[in-house]
XYZ file of C-alpha atoms in Angstrom:
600
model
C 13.080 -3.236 -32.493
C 9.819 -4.476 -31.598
C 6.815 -2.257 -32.483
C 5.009 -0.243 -29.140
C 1.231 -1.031 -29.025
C -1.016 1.414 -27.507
C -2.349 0.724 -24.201
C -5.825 1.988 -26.078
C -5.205 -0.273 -29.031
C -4.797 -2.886 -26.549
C -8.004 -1.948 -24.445
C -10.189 -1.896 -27.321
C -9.309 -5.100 -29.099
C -9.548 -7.245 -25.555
C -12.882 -5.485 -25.046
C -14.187 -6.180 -28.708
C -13.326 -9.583 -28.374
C -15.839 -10.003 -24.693
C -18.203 -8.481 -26.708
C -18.147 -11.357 -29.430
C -17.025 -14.410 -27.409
C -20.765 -15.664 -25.928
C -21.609 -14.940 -29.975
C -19.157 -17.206 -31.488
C -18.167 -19.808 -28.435
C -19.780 -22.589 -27.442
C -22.057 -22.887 -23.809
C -19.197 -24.854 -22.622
C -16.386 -21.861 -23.137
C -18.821 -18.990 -22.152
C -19.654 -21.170 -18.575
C -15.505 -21.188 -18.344
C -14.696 -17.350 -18.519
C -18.090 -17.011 -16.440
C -16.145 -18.263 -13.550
C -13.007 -16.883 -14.908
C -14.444 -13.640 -14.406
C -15.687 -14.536 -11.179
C -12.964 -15.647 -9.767
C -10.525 -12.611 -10.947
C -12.961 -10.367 -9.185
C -11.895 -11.810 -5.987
C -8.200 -12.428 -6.982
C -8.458 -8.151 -8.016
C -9.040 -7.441 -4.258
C -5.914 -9.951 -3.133
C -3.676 -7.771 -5.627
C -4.899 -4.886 -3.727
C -4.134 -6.374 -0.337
C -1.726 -8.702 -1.183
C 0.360 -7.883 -4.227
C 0.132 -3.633 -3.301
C -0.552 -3.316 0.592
C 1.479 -6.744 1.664
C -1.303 -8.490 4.011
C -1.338 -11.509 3.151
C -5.184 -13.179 3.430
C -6.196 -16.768 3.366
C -9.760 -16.083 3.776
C -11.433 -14.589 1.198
C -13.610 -17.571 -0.177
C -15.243 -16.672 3.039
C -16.555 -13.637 1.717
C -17.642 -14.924 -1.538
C -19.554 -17.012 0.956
C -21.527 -14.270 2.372
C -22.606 -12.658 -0.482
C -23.638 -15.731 -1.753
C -25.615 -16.602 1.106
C -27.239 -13.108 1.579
C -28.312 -13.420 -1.750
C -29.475 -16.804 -1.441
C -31.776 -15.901 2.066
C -33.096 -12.781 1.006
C -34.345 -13.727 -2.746
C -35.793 -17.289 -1.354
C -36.800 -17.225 2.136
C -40.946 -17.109 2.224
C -40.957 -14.831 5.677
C -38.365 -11.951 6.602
C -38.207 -9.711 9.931
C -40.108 -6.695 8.932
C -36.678 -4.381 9.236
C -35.448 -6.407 6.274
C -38.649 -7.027 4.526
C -38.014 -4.560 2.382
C -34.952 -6.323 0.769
C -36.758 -10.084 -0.190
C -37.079 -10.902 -3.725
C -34.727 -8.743 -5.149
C -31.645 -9.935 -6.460
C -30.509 -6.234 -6.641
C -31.165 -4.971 -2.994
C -29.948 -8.544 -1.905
C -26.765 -7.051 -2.900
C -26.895 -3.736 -1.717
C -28.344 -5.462 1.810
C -24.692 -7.846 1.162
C -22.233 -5.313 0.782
C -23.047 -3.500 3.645
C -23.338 -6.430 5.669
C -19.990 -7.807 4.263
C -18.488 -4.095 4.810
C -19.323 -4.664 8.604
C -18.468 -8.000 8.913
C -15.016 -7.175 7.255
C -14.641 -4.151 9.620
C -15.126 -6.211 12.274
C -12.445 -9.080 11.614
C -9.840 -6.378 10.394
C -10.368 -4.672 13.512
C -8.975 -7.790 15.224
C -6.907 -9.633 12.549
C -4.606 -6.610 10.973
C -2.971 -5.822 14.188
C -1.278 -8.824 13.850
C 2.097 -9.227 12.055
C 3.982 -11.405 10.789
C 3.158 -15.085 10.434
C -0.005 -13.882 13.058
C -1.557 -12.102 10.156
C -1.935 -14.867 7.783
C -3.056 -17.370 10.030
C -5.795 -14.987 12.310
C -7.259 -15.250 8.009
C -7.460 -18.945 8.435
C -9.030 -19.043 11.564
C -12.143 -16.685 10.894
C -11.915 -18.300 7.050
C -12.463 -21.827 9.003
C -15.319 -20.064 11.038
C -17.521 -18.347 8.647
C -17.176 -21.420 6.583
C -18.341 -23.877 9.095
C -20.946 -21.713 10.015
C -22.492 -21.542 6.393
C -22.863 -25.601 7.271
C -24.183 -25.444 10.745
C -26.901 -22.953 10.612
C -30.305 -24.212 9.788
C -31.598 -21.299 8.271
C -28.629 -21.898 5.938
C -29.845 -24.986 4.744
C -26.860 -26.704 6.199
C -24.412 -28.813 3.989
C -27.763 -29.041 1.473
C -27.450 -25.441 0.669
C -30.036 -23.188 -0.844
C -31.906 -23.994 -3.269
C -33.988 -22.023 -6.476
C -32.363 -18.676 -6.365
C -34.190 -16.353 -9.210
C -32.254 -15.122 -12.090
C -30.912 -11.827 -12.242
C -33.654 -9.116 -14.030
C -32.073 -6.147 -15.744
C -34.829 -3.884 -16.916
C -37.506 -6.572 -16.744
C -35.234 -8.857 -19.067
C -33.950 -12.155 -17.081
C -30.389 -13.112 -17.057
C -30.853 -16.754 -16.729
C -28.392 -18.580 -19.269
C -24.793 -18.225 -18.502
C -24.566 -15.936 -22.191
C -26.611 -13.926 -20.714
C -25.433 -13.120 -17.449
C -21.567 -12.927 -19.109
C -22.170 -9.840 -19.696
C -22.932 -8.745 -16.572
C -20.453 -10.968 -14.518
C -17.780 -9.361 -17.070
C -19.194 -5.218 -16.395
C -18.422 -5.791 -12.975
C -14.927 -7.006 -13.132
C -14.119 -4.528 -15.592
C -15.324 -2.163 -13.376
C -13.791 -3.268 -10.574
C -10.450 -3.022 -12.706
C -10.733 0.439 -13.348
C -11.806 1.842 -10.212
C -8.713 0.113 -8.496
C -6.323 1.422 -11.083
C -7.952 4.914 -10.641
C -7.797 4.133 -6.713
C -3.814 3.050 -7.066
C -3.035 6.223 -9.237
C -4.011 9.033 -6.623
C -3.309 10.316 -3.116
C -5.039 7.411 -1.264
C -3.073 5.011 -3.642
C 0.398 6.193 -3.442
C -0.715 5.684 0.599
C -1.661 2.441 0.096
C 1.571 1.526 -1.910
C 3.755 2.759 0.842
C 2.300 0.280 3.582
C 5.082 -1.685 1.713
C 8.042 0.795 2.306
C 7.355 -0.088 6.357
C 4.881 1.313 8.796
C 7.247 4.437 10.371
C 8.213 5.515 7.137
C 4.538 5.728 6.113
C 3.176 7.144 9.417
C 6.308 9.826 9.481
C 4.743 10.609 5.735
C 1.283 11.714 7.254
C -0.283 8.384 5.916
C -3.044 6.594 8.909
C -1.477 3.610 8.248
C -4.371 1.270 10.095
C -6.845 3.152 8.158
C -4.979 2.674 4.774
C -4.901 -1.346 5.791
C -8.074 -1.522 7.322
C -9.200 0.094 3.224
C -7.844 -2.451 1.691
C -8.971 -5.378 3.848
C -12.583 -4.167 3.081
C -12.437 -3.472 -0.522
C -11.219 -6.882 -1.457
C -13.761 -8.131 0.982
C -16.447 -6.214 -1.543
C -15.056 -7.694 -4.798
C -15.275 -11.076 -2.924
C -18.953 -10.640 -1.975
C -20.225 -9.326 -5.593
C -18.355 -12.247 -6.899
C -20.564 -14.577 -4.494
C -23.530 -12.483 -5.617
C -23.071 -13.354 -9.326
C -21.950 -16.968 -8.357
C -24.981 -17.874 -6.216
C -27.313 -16.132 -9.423
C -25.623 -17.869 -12.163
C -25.723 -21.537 -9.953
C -29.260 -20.567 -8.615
C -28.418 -22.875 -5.704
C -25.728 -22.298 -3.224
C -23.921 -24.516 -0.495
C -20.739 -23.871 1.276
C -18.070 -26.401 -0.564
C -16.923 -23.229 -2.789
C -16.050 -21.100 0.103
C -13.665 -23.114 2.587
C -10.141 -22.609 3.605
C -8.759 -24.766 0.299
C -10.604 -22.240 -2.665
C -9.474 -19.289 -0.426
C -5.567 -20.779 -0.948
C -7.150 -21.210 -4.730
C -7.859 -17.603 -5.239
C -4.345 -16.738 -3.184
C -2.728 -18.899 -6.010
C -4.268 -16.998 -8.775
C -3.381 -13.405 -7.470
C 0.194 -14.424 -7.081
C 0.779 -16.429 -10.529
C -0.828 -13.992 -12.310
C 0.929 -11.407 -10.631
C 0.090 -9.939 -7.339
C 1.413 -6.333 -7.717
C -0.225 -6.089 -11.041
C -4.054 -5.054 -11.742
C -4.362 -7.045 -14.723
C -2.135 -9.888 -13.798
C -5.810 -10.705 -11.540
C -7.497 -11.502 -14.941
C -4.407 -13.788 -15.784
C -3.796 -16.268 -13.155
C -7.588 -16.587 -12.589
C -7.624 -17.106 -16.161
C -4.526 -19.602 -16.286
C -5.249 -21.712 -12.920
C -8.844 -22.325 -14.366
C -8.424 -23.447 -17.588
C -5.393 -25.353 -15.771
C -7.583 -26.942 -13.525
C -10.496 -27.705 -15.901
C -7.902 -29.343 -18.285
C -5.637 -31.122 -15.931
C -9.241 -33.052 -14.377
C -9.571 -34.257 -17.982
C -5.947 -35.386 -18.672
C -4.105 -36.349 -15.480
C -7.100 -39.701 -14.292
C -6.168 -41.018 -18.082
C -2.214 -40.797 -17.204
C -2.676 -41.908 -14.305
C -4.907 -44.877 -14.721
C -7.273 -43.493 -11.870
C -8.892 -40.774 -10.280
C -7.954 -38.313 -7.782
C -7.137 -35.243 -6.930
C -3.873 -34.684 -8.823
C -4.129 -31.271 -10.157
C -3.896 -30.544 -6.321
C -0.128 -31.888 -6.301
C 0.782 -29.884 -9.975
C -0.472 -26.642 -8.798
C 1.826 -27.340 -5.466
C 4.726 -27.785 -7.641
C 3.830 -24.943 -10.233
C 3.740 -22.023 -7.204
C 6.956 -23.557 -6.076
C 8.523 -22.889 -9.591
C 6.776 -19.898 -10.152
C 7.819 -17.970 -6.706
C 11.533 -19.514 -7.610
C 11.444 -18.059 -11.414
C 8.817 -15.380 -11.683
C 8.114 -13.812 -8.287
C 6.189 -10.788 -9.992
C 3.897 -13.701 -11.584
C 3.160 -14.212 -15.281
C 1.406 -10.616 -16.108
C 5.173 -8.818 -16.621
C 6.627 -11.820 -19.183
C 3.119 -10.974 -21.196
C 3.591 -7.235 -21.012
C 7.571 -8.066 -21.972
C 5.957 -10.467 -25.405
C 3.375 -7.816 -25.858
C 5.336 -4.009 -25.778
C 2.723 -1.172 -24.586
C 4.508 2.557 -24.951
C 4.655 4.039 -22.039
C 2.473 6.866 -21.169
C 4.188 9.061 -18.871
C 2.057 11.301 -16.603
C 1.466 15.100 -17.802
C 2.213 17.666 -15.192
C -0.799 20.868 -15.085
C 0.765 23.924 -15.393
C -2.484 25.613 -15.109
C -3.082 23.476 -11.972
C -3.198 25.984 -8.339
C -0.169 25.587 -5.896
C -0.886 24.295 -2.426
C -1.126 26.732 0.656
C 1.967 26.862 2.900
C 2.385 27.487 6.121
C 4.054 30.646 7.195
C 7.781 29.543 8.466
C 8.641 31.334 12.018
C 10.921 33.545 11.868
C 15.044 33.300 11.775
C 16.238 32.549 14.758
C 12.906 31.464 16.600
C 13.661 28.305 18.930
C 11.250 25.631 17.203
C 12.498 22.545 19.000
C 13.250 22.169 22.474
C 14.191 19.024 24.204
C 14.627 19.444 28.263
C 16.268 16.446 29.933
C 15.005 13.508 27.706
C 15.577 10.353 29.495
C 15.024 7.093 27.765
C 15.106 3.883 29.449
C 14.421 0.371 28.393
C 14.535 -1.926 31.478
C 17.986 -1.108 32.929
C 19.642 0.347 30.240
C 19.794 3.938 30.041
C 19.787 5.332 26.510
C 19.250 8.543 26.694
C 19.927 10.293 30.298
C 18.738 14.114 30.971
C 19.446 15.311 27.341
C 18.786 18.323 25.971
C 19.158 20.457 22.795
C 17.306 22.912 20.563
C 16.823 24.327 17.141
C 16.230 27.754 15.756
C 14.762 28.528 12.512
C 17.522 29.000 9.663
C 19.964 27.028 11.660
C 21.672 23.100 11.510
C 22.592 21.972 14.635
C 24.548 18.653 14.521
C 24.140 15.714 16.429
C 27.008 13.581 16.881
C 28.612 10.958 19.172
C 30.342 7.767 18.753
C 28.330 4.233 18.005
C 25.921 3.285 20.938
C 25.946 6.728 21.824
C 22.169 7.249 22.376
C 21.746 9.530 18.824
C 19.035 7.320 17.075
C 17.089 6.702 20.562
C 17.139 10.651 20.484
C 16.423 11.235 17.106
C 13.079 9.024 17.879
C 12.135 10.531 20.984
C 11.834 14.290 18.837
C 10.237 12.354 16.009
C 8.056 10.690 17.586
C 8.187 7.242 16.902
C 9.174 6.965 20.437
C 8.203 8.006 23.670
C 10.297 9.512 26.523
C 10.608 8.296 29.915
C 11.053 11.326 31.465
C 11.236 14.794 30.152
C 9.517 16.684 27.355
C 10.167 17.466 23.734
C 8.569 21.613 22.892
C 8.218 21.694 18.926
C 6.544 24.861 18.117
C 6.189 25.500 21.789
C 3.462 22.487 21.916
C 4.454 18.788 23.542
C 4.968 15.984 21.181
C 5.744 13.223 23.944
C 3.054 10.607 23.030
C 2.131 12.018 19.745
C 2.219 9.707 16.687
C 4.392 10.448 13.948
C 1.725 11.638 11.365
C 0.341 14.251 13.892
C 3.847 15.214 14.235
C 4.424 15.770 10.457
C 1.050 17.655 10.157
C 2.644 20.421 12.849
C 5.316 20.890 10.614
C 8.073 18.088 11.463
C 9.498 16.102 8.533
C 12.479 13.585 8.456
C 14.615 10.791 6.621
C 15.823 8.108 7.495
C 19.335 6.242 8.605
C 18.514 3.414 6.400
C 16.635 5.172 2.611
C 12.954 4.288 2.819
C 11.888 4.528 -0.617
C 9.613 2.475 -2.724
C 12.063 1.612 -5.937
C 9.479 0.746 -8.393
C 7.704 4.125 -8.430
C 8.648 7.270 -9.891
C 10.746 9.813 -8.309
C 7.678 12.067 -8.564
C 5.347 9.946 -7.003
C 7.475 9.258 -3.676
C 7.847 13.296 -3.542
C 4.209 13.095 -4.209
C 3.668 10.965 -0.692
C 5.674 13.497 1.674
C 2.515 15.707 0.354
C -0.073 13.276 1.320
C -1.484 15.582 4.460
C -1.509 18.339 2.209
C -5.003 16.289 0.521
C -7.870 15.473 2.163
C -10.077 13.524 -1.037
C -10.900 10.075 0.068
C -11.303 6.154 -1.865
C -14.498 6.561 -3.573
C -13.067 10.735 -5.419
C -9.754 8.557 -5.970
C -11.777 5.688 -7.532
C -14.096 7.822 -9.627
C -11.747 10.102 -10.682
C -13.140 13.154 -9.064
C -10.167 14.362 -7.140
C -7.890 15.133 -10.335
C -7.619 18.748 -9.730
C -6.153 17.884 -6.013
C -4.259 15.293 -7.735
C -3.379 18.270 -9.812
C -1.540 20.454 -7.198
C -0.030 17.459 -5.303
C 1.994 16.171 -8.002
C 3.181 19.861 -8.964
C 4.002 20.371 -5.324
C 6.054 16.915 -5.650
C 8.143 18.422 -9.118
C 8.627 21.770 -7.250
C 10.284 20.183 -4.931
C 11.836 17.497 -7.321
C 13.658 20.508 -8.704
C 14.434 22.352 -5.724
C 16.714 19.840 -4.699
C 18.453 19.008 -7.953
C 16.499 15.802 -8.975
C 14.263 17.435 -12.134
C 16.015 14.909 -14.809
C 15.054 11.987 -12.853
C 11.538 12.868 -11.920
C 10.082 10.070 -14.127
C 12.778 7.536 -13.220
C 11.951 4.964 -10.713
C 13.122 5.756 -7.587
C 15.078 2.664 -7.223
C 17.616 2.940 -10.647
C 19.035 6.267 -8.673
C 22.609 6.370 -7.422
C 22.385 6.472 -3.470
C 23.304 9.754 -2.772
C 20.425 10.842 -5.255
C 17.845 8.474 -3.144
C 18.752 10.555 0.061
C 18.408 14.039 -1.989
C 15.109 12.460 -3.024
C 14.101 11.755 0.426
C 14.807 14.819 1.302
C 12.863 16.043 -1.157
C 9.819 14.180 -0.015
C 10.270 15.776 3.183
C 10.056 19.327 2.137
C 6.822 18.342 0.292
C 5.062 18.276 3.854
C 6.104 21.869 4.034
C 8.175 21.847 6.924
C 9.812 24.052 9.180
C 11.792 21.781 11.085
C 14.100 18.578 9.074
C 15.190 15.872 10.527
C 17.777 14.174 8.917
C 19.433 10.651 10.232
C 22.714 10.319 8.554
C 21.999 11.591 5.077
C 25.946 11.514 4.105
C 26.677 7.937 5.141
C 27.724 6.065 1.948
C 27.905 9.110 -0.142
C 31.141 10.266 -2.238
C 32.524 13.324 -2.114
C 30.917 14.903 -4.913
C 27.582 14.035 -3.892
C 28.634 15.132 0.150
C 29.602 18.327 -1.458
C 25.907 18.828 -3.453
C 24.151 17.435 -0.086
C 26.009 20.000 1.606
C 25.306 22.871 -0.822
C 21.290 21.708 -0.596
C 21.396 22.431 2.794
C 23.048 25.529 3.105
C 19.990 26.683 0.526
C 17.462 25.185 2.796
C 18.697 26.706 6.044
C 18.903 30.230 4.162
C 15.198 29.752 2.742
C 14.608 29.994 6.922
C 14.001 26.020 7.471
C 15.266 24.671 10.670
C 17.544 21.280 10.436
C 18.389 18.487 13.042
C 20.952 16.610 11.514
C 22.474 12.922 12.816
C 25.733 12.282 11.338
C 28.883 10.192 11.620
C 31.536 12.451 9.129
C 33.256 14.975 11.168
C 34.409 16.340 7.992
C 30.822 16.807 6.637
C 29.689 18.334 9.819
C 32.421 20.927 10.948
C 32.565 22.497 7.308
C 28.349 22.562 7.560
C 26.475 23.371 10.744
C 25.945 25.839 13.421
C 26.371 24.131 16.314
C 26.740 20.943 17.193
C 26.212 18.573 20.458
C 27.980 16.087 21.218
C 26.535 12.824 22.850
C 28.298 9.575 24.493
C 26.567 7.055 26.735
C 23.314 8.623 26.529
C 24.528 12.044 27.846
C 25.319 15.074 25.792
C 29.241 16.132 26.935
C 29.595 19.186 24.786
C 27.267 21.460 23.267
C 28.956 24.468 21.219
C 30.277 25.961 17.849
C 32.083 23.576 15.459
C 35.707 25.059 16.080
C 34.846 24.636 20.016
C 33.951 21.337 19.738
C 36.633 19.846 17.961
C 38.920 21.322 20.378
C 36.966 19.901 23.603
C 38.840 17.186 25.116
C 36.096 15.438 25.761
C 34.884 14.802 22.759
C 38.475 14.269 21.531
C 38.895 11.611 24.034
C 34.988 10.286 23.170
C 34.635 10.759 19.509
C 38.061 11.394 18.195
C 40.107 8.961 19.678
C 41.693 10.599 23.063
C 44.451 13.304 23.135
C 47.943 12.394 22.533
């Protein structure tokens, strides 16, 4: 058995050795993991919007590009407009004056490029990537394709950073940084939000989670860590022109993120660490294989992201951690910590959901035609019908995710017609899904942990500097309260994704509840299940209805359902043909001919 290293242990001896290395290596070495550390600063923000939120961005050189150049003007130009007088000679305002101007710039452009999807997402990158950097080369005040010249060295308490051992140090405090405010960031309420973005948009929004403002987050902190890295880059060069900030080093820094490991934090620090020395080393070798000069390192790092997205997907940071064994620390619940405020739940047998002739149409079709149902507090009411029915198109009317033609939905007496989903779930809605919605590589506690995301209100910079713990506190208890409430507690440190099925719909059921409901929607939560685990589903809610909670339930099994619910309506081309008691349903012979098969 190999021996478990402390993550601390590790920590301490990677940070001992930065301390030593501009001591011991030569100028040559320290200039390398200069731009080593550069560069991972601006692969870190791709892991956060690449690797964790899934937008994939081609133009981050771009941003290196104006921090750079901000830098660059402020710190060399003679005359300045008196608003931003204030700023010139300074290396240190020049970068307060850059992030905010790369903050609004970035605001900007994600404004317009993340409501694209798809394949639009990617390439709206390359097209203001391609615009900034031709505009570095065009303006005059610029200095064109010449660049800037005699930018001052960095002063840190009247001391001058102006060899590349000196300003390691520095270049190296802010990565580090960087590092641990992201990690900090990733492990708290606005992280867990940011990790779902990956689990798909309407499970996210039905969670509470602002879904543009989570991506629209992202898209501006990596565009930060991109501009401090052009800050340091423009100081340590003291001259600055745009070749290191067009389309082909923003593919560069894409590469790095993804071989070192785009989901992973540290995996930044690798494949910056990897393609550079790569690069450097390949400059040297390949023109004496090859007889000639050229470009060739170009054509082996094509080939080397082609093997390494065919062999190692989650890049080269998890086969380290796999050589390299770090015990696990697993996350200590606070006893001590204060339990969230609920909601008072209306009383048994208030109606809390009305629908009043729903109708639903997309172009001719008619999915849903004058429907309507409601649920009381402390009751199921079923919702069944055969395929094509109309169910789901109902079931997203009342949840929100769509909007009805005609009619009105009541929940809590208040239209939710035209409401998103998250507005929804703060009144006191919460549902699963047909299809389970988790995200498999976090714990069981932290996807409860999401359904309580509205239940928060600390924001990025309390997440990043650790001053939200004692919210962070109560939210993850809330999460194992409910964890146990519905069965799961042996599991709660498990990743969601090594659970049997029917445990990943109790656990989405369980994220639910942490939203504190009074109203459950459930789509199909028996379908695949066996009969043991239909029989616990059952049993959990039977418990929930009696604790007063109110439950719309989509199913399939007639077994499940007759044996379960209150009531049950029955739907079939869009139009509800029996409303009633279980033992009056399955005796309707409508539903016998619609649902059952006909009457022999």
């Amino acid at each position: 058995m190999k021996p478990m290293f402390s993550p601390r242990l590790i920590l301490g001896v990677f940070l001992a050795v930065l301390a030593v290395a501009p001591l011991v290596l030569s100028p040559f070495y320290v200039t390398l993991l200069n731009y080593i550390g550069l560069y991972a600063l601006v692969a870190l923000g791709l892991v956060l919007l690449t690797g964790v939120g899934g937008l994939t961005s081609f133009g981050q050189a771009a941003f290196v590009g104006l921090g750079a150049y901000t830098t660059a003007v402020l710190t060399t130009a003679t005359e300045l407009p008196g608003w931003l007088a204030w700023a010139g000679g300074s290396p240190w305002l020049a970068l307060v004056v850059g992030l905010v101007f790369t903050a609004v710039v970035a605001l900007v452009l994600g404004s317009l490029t993340l409501r694209l999807s798809g394949h639009y997402l990617p390439l709206g990158t390359i097209a203001w990537g391609i615009s900034l950097y031709f505009l570095f080369g065009t303006l005059d005040t610029l200095g064109g394709h010449t660049g800037l010249t005699g930018v001052p060295p960095i002063t840190v308490f009247g001391f001058e950073l102006d060899r590349g051992e000196e300003l390691f140090y520095l270049i190296w405090l802010f990565l580090l940084s960087a590092v641990f405010t992201t990690q900090n960031l990733l492990d708290s309420r606005e992280g867990r939000a940011i990790r779902a973005l990956k689990g798909g948009m309407v499970m996210a929004e039905a969670m509470g989670v602002n879904t543009a403002r989570s991506r629209m987050i992202i898209f501006v902190i990596a565009a930060l860590h991109a501009c401090a890295s052009g800050w340091l880059y423009a100081h340590l060069q003291r001259f600055v022109n745009p070749t290191p900030f067009g389309l082909h080093i923003g593919i560069e820094y894409l590469f790095m993120a993804v071989v070192g490991g785009a989901g992973q934090v540290w995996g930044a620090l690798v494949g910056a660490g990897v393609i550079t020395i790569a690069k450097q080393w390949l400059q040297d070798v390949l023109p004496r294989i090859f007889g000639q000069s050229g470009n060739f390192e170009v054509i082996f790092f094509g080939l080397m992201m082609v093997i390494v997205l065919q062999r190692a997907r989650d890049g080269l940071w998890p086969l380290l951690a796999r050589l390299v064994p770090v015990r696990a620390t697993r996350r200590e619940l606070d006893a001590a910590a204060e339990a969230l405020p609920r909601k008072p739940l209306p009383a048994k047998g208030e109606v809390i959901l009305e629908a009043k002739e729903v109708t639903r149409r997309f172009g001719g079709l008619v999915a849903n035609n004058n429907m309507s149902l409601s649920v009381r507090a402390g009751e199921i009411l079923a919702l069944i019908g055969p395929n094509g029915a109309g169910k789901s198109t109902m079931f997203n009317q009342i949840s929100g995710v769509d909007t009805p033609t005609s009619g009105e939905v009541l929940f809590l007496g208040r239209a939710v017609a035209g409401r998103d989903s998250r507005e929804i779930a703060r009144m006191g809605m919460s549902r699963t899904f047909q299809h389970v919605k988790l995200l498999p590589t976090m714990t069981v506690l932290e996807n409860v942990a999401i359904g309580a995301h509205l239940r928060g209100d600390k924001g990025v910079l309390s997440s990043a500097w650790r001053l939200d713990r004692n919210e962070e506190a109560r939210l993850l208890n809330e999460a194992a309260r409910q964890i146990e409430r519905v069965g799961l507690a042996e599991h709660m440190f498990d990743a969601a994704g090594s659970l049997a099925l029917g445990q990943q719909r109790i656990l989405e059921i369980a994220r639910a509840l942490a939203a504190d409901p009074c109203l459950l929607l459930l789509d199909e939560p028996a379908a695949g299940l066996r009969f043991k685990e239909k029989q616990a589903l059952a049993e959990l809610l039977k418990k929930l209805r009696g604790e007063g909670i109110g439950i719309l339930l989509v199913e399939h099994d007639m077994d499940f359902v007759m044996g379960l619910v209150d009531r049950v309506v029955v739907m079939e081309f869009g139009q509800k043909i029996a409303e009633g008691l279980p033992e009056d349903v399955q005796r309707n012979p409508a539903v016998l001919e619609a649902y059952l098969g006909g009457v022999e």
